[in-house]
XYZ file of C-alpha atoms in Angstrom:
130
model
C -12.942 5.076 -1.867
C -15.104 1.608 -1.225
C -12.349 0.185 0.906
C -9.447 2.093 3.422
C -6.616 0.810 4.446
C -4.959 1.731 7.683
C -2.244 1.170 10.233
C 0.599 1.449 7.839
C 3.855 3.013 9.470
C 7.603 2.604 9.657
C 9.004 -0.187 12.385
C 12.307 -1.718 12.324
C 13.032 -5.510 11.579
C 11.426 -8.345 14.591
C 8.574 -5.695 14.766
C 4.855 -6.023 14.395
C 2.353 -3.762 12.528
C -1.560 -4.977 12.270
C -2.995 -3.587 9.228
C -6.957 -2.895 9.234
C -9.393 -2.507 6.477
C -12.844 -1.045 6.518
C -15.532 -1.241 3.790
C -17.642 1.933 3.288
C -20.338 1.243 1.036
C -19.775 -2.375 0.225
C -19.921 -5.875 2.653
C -17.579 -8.312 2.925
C -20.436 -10.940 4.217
C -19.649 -13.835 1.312
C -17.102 -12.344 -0.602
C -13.161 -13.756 -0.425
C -11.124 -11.410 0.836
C -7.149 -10.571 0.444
C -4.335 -8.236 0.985
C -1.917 -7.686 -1.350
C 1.563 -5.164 -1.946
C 3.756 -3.925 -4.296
C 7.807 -3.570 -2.688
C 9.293 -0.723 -5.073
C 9.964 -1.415 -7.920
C 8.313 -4.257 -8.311
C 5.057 -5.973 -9.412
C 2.491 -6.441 -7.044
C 1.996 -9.907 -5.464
C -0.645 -11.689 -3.285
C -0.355 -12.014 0.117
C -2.776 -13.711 2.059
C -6.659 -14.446 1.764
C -10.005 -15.404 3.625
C -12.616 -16.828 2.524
C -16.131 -17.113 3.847
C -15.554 -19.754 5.710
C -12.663 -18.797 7.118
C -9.720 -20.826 5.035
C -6.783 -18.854 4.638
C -3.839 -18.857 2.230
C -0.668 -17.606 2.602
C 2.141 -16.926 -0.548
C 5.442 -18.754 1.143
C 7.038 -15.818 2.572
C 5.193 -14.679 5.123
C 3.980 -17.853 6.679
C 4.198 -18.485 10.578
C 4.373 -14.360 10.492
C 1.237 -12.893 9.039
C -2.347 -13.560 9.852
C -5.210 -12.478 7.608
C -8.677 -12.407 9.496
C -11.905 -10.841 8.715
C -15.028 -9.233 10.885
C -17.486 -9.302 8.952
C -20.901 -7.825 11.559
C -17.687 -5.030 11.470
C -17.236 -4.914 7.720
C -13.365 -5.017 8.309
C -10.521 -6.790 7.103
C -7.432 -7.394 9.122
C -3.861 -8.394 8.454
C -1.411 -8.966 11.935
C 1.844 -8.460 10.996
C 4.243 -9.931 13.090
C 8.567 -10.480 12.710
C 8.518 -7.659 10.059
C 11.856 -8.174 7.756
C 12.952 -5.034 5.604
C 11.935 -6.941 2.347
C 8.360 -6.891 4.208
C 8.492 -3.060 3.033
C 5.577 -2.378 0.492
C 2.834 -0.521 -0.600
C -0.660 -2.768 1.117
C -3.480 -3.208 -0.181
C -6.985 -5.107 0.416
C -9.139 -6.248 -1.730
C -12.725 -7.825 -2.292
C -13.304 -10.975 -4.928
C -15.965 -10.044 -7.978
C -17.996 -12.557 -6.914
C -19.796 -13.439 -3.457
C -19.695 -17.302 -2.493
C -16.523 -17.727 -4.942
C -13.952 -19.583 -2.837
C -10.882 -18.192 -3.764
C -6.664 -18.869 -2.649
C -3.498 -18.330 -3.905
C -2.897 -21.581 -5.464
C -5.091 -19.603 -8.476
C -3.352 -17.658 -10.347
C -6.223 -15.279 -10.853
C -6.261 -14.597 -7.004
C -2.396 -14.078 -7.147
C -2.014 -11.969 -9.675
C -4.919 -9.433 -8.789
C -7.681 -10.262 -11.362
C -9.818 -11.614 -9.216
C -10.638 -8.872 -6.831
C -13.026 -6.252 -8.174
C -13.158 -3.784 -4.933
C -9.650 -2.665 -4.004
C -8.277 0.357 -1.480
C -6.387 2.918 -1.797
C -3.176 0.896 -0.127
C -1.159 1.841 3.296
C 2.540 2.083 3.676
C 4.799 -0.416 5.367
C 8.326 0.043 6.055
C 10.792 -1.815 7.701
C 14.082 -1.113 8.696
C 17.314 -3.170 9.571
């Protein structure tokens, strides 16, 4: 598996969860980065991103809560989760763009939807309870 996800769990709603992902095999120096999930039932959707240069972007929901950031001399990816709300609850991924020194964000629907991430994980757990 190129990239694993960790620090999934269950927490109830105002909690805080910081997900962590680690490349084995691949970098992350130059490449966009993102995290994505998929509640049940339901289609996956983007969630945040990093580029290079360290611009994030955010989809609407989780703004002012989540922060994506990115080691990269660690080869990790990190997503703080913070003022969890039950429909936080999903299936998390990360994943790495096709191409290195591609900006990417989730203004582009490519980036939202998926297609433009080539390296993915295996995904972590989140649950949140009311």
């Amino acid at each position: 598996v190129p990239l694993v996800e960790s620090g999934g769990g269950s927490v109830q709603a105002g909690g805080s969860l910081r997900l962590s992902c680690a490349a084995s095999g691949y970098t992350y120096s130059g490449y966009c980065l993102g995290w994505f999930r998929q509640p049940p039932g339901k289609e996956r959707e983007g969630v945040a991103t990093i580029n290079t240069d360290g611009s994030t972007s955010y989809t609407d929901s989780v703004k002012g809560r989540f922060a994506i950031s990115r080691d990269n001399a660690k080869n990790t990816l990190y997503l703080q989760m913070n003022s969890l709300k039950p429909e936080d609850t999903a299936m998390y991924y990360c994943a790495r763009h096709w191409r290195a020194w591609t900006p990417c964000g989730l203004a582009d629907e490519r980036t939202r939807a998926g297609t433009a991430f080539g390296i993915w994980g295996q995904g972590t757990q989140v649950t949140v309870s009311s």
